[in-house]
Structure formats: C-alpha cells, structure tokens
Amino acid sequence: MAKETPFSAITRKMLDNWLQTDPAQPAAPDVVYRDILDMLSIKMRLTVFAVEGDDPKRWFMKAIRHSGFTTRILNINKIFADCYIGDFKDQSYMEEAVIPRLLQVLDSQQPSMELIKTRLFGVNLSYDRILLPQRNAGRPQWIISSSYAQFLLSPPQRREKLDVDDEAIVQLLIEGATAKEIATILGISHRTVEHRLERMKQRYGARNTVHLVAMLIATHLERSRSASA
C-alpha cells in the first residue's frame, strides 16, 4: 500500500468535510478547510474563488493561506495576491490552467484533482491541485483551490544547440550520474567531462551544476510542450 502523502491527507480531509455539507443549506468555504490549515506545509497554498456572475474573469480569488515556499525565479505570494481573475498579470496562465477547470467543476458540481503542468510568466511549473465547489442545490457560490508545488523551472534565456557529446553528458547528468561516472560510461577523461560542463554553464548562464540541470530539464519540458501543441 502506498504511503499517504501530506497533501493527499489534506485532500482526503477536505473531501470528507465537503461531503458532510448539505446542498440544501449551502455552507461557507471555511467549513471545508478550517481544520486543515495547520496541516498545510510551506509548499501548499489555499485559495477561495468567489463565483459571482457568468464571467470567470470577474470572479475574485482570495488567498486563505499563502505558500511559504520561496524561490529566486518567482515571488509566488506576490504574484497570487488577492485580485479578480481578469486582473491577474499572466492571463495565458489563467486561460490555460485555471479558468477551464473552474468552469468544469462549476458545471459538474464535483471535485477535480489533478497534476497541473503549465507555464507562469515563462517559467515551467508543476503542482498537484484539488478544486472543491460549494455543494449547493442551486449554483455554487465559491470554489476552493488547494495546491502543492512540485517544481518551478526557468529555461535559459539563450537557445543553445548541443553537439552529440554534450547531449550524452546532459542525459547522464539528468539521470543523476556524477562527472566521474559519465567519464567512465562515455569512455572519455574526467577532465574532459568537467571542461564540457563548465562550457555549458557559461553558455547557459548557470550558476552551478544543479542550476544547469534545472535549466536543461526546463528546456526539455519546453520542447515537449512545443511538440504537443
């Protein structure tokens, strides 16, 4: 049996609370989330969307619990400050990753749980999310969104074409191999591997090898998104 993760424990608890609400007597959103607030980790956010009118861009999103997760790439809490969806600075993100699912749960009046892979201000990101619409005999008046960040990956500013040897080094690096292991596998010297890694760091503007790997993964994700578009 798979071990329950902190986020799955939170979603289970909120689903239990949600199921106990009565559609004939619509509850406030805090009835669903109030006893899980202390369970939220620094990588989790909790937001409530107030559903007013038919235009989702006029729905107001209010952060109940900000993420404590900090990154040099994006200031998540500043970006997701309380505002109307239509006033959010990256409308492409809202139109791709948020609005369609909000409309879906509003129409079905059923929860939605999924892994989101999208882009925010040019940064690749992935997070688990649950959406819970108010149980209401009429139309839901709110939707709760709770998310758990997986990663934020910023692709390099410059598009670099790698030769065959660099591609092989990159693949092994992403798989977790050390420079010495890469040298052995490829049949080249350790010094050659380190030289090529240093050259790639300079070309991509990476601060260190970990940063280089993150950029390379982000580049791969970018290519995958373009190919599937």
PDB file of N, CA, C and O in Angstrom, residues 75-103:
ATOM      1  N   ASN A  75       8.201  35.233  -7.291  1.00  0.00           N
ATOM      2  CA  ASN A  75       7.641  35.550  -5.979  1.00  0.00           C
ATOM      3  C   ASN A  75       6.170  35.120  -6.008  1.00  0.00           C
ATOM      4  O   ASN A  75       5.290  35.901  -6.361  1.00  0.00           O
ATOM      5  N   ILE A  76       5.933  33.861  -5.653  1.00  0.00           N
ATOM      6  CA  ILE A  76       4.601  33.276  -5.804  1.00  0.00           C
ATOM      7  C   ILE A  76       3.540  34.048  -5.019  1.00  0.00           C
ATOM      8  O   ILE A  76       2.442  34.316  -5.533  1.00  0.00           O
ATOM      9  N   ASN A  77       3.844  34.415  -3.791  1.00  0.00           N
ATOM     10  CA  ASN A  77       2.831  35.083  -2.969  1.00  0.00           C
ATOM     11  C   ASN A  77       2.478  36.456  -3.521  1.00  0.00           C
ATOM     12  O   ASN A  77       1.315  36.882  -3.463  1.00  0.00           O
ATOM     13  N   LYS A  78       3.458  37.159  -4.061  1.00  0.00           N
ATOM     14  CA  LYS A  78       3.178  38.461  -4.663  1.00  0.00           C
ATOM     15  C   LYS A  78       2.369  38.303  -5.936  1.00  0.00           C
ATOM     16  O   LYS A  78       1.425  39.058  -6.196  1.00  0.00           O
ATOM     17  N   ILE A  79       2.739  37.308  -6.734  1.00  0.00           N
ATOM     18  CA  ILE A  79       2.033  37.060  -7.994  1.00  0.00           C
ATOM     19  C   ILE A  79       0.573  36.703  -7.741  1.00  0.00           C
ATOM     20  O   ILE A  79      -0.331  37.168  -8.436  1.00  0.00           O
ATOM     21  N   PHE A  80       0.338  35.871  -6.716  1.00  0.00           N
ATOM     22  CA  PHE A  80      -1.022  35.419  -6.423  1.00  0.00           C
ATOM     23  C   PHE A  80      -1.663  36.239  -5.305  1.00  0.00           C
ATOM     24  O   PHE A  80      -2.346  35.696  -4.438  1.00  0.00           O
ATOM     25  N   ALA A  81      -1.444  37.536  -5.348  1.00  0.00           N
ATOM     26  CA  ALA A  81      -2.126  38.427  -4.401  1.00  0.00           C
ATOM     27  C   ALA A  81      -3.625  38.424  -4.709  1.00  0.00           C
ATOM     28  O   ALA A  81      -4.047  38.105  -5.827  1.00  0.00           O
ATOM     29  N   ASP A  82      -4.439  38.756  -3.710  1.00  0.00           N
ATOM     30  CA  ASP A  82      -5.896  38.767  -3.893  1.00  0.00           C
ATOM     31  C   ASP A  82      -6.262  39.692  -5.056  1.00  0.00           C
ATOM     32  O   ASP A  82      -5.824  40.854  -5.105  1.00  0.00           O
ATOM     33  N   CYS A  83      -7.055  39.188  -5.990  1.00  0.00           N
ATOM     34  CA  CYS A  83      -7.466  40.010  -7.133  1.00  0.00           C
ATOM     35  C   CYS A  83      -8.557  39.284  -7.916  1.00  0.00           C
ATOM     36  O   CYS A  83      -8.859  38.117  -7.662  1.00  0.00           O
ATOM     37  N   TYR A  84      -9.156  40.001  -8.868  1.00  0.00           N
ATOM     38  CA  TYR A  84     -10.074  39.365  -9.806  1.00  0.00           C
ATOM     39  C   TYR A  84      -9.252  38.577 -10.820  1.00  0.00           C
ATOM     40  O   TYR A  84      -8.139  38.975 -11.181  1.00  0.00           O
ATOM     41  N   ILE A  85      -9.787  37.464 -11.274  1.00  0.00           N
ATOM     42  CA  ILE A  85      -9.061  36.647 -12.244  1.00  0.00           C
ATOM     43  C   ILE A  85      -8.652  37.472 -13.457  1.00  0.00           C
ATOM     44  O   ILE A  85      -7.546  37.338 -13.982  1.00  0.00           O
ATOM     45  N   GLY A  86      -9.528  38.352 -13.891  1.00  0.00           N
ATOM     46  CA  GLY A  86      -9.236  39.183 -15.062  1.00  0.00           C
ATOM     47  C   GLY A  86      -8.121  40.180 -14.850  1.00  0.00           C
ATOM     48  O   GLY A  86      -7.594  40.734 -15.820  1.00  0.00           O
ATOM     49  N   ASP A  87      -7.767  40.432 -13.588  1.00  0.00           N
ATOM     50  CA  ASP A  87      -6.691  41.379 -13.286  1.00  0.00           C
ATOM     51  C   ASP A  87      -5.358  40.675 -13.053  1.00  0.00           C
ATOM     52  O   ASP A  87      -4.340  41.342 -12.816  1.00  0.00           O
ATOM     53  N   PHE A  88      -5.349  39.347 -13.098  1.00  0.00           N
ATOM     54  CA  PHE A  88      -4.111  38.601 -12.900  1.00  0.00           C
ATOM     55  C   PHE A  88      -3.148  38.929 -14.033  1.00  0.00           C
ATOM     56  O   PHE A  88      -3.545  39.026 -15.191  1.00  0.00           O
ATOM     57  N   LYS A  89      -1.866  39.089 -13.723  1.00  0.00           N
ATOM     58  CA  LYS A  89      -0.905  39.610 -14.688  1.00  0.00           C
ATOM     59  C   LYS A  89      -0.595  38.659 -15.841  1.00  0.00           C
ATOM     60  O   LYS A  89      -0.190  39.099 -16.918  1.00  0.00           O
ATOM     61  N   ASP A  90      -0.740  37.359 -15.641  1.00  0.00           N
ATOM     62  CA  ASP A  90      -0.472  36.396 -16.703  1.00  0.00           C
ATOM     63  C   ASP A  90      -1.792  35.733 -17.096  1.00  0.00           C
ATOM     64  O   ASP A  90      -2.166  34.681 -16.577  1.00  0.00           O
ATOM     65  N   GLN A  91      -2.488  36.349 -18.050  1.00  0.00           N
ATOM     66  CA  GLN A  91      -3.793  35.831 -18.455  1.00  0.00           C
ATOM     67  C   GLN A  91      -3.687  34.511 -19.220  1.00  0.00           C
ATOM     68  O   GLN A  91      -4.612  33.704 -19.198  1.00  0.00           O
ATOM     69  N   SER A  92      -2.561  34.268 -19.884  1.00  0.00           N
ATOM     70  CA  SER A  92      -2.387  32.995 -20.583  1.00  0.00           C
ATOM     71  C   SER A  92      -2.430  31.840 -19.595  1.00  0.00           C
ATOM     72  O   SER A  92      -3.019  30.788 -19.865  1.00  0.00           O
ATOM     73  N   TYR A  93      -1.789  32.033 -18.432  1.00  0.00           N
ATOM     74  CA  TYR A  93      -1.803  31.003 -17.392  1.00  0.00           C
ATOM     75  C   TYR A  93      -3.238  30.750 -16.917  1.00  0.00           C
ATOM     76  O   TYR A  93      -3.672  29.603 -16.794  1.00  0.00           O
ATOM     77  N   MET A  94      -3.974  31.820 -16.648  1.00  0.00           N
ATOM     78  CA  MET A  94      -5.349  31.659 -16.180  1.00  0.00           C
ATOM     79  C   MET A  94      -6.214  30.951 -17.217  1.00  0.00           C
ATOM     80  O   MET A  94      -7.001  30.057 -16.887  1.00  0.00           O
ATOM     81  N   GLU A  95      -6.060  31.338 -18.478  1.00  0.00           N
ATOM     82  CA  GLU A  95      -6.895  30.769 -19.531  1.00  0.00           C
ATOM     83  C   GLU A  95      -6.540  29.319 -19.830  1.00  0.00           C
ATOM     84  O   GLU A  95      -7.390  28.557 -20.298  1.00  0.00           O
ATOM     85  N   GLU A  96      -5.305  28.935 -19.549  1.00  0.00           N
ATOM     86  CA  GLU A  96      -4.898  27.559 -19.823  1.00  0.00           C
ATOM     87  C   GLU A  96      -5.069  26.641 -18.626  1.00  0.00           C
ATOM     88  O   GLU A  96      -5.580  25.527 -18.756  1.00  0.00           O
ATOM     89  N   ALA A  97      -4.640  27.086 -17.444  1.00  0.00           N
ATOM     90  CA  ALA A  97      -4.525  26.178 -16.296  1.00  0.00           C
ATOM     91  C   ALA A  97      -5.609  26.356 -15.242  1.00  0.00           C
ATOM     92  O   ALA A  97      -5.764  25.483 -14.383  1.00  0.00           O
ATOM     93  N   VAL A  98      -6.341  27.462 -15.268  1.00  0.00           N
ATOM     94  CA  VAL A  98      -7.263  27.742 -14.167  1.00  0.00           C
ATOM     95  C   VAL A  98      -8.720  27.821 -14.627  1.00  0.00           C
ATOM     96  O   VAL A  98      -9.571  27.042 -14.171  1.00  0.00           O
ATOM     97  N   ILE A  99      -9.024  28.742 -15.506  1.00  0.00           N
ATOM     98  CA  ILE A  99     -10.426  29.005 -15.876  1.00  0.00           C
ATOM     99  C   ILE A  99     -11.159  27.768 -16.400  1.00  0.00           C
ATOM    100  O   ILE A  99     -12.288  27.484 -15.963  1.00  0.00           O
ATOM    101  N   PRO A 100     -10.571  26.971 -17.310  1.00  0.00           N
ATOM    102  CA  PRO A 100     -11.316  25.799 -17.809  1.00  0.00           C
ATOM    103  C   PRO A 100     -11.732  24.835 -16.704  1.00  0.00           C
ATOM    104  O   PRO A 100     -12.855  24.305 -16.714  1.00  0.00           O
ATOM    105  N   ARG A 101     -10.832  24.608 -15.731  1.00  0.00           N
ATOM    106  CA  ARG A 101     -11.171  23.676 -14.654  1.00  0.00           C
ATOM    107  C   ARG A 101     -12.203  24.291 -13.702  1.00  0.00           C
ATOM    108  O   ARG A 101     -13.062  23.589 -13.173  1.00  0.00           O
ATOM    109  N   LEU A 102     -12.110  25.580 -13.455  1.00  0.00           N
ATOM    110  CA  LEU A 102     -13.120  26.226 -12.604  1.00  0.00           C
ATOM    111  C   LEU A 102     -14.506  26.075 -13.229  1.00  0.00           C
ATOM    112  O   LEU A 102     -15.485  25.768 -12.540  1.00  0.00           O
ATOM    113  N   LEU A 103     -14.584  26.301 -14.520  1.00  0.00           N
ATOM    114  CA  LEU A 103     -15.867  26.168 -15.212  1.00  0.00           C
ATOM    115  C   LEU A 103     -16.356  24.719 -15.185  1.00  0.00           C
ATOM    116  O   LEU A 103     -17.553  24.462 -15.057  1.00  0.00           O
TER     117      LEU A 103
END
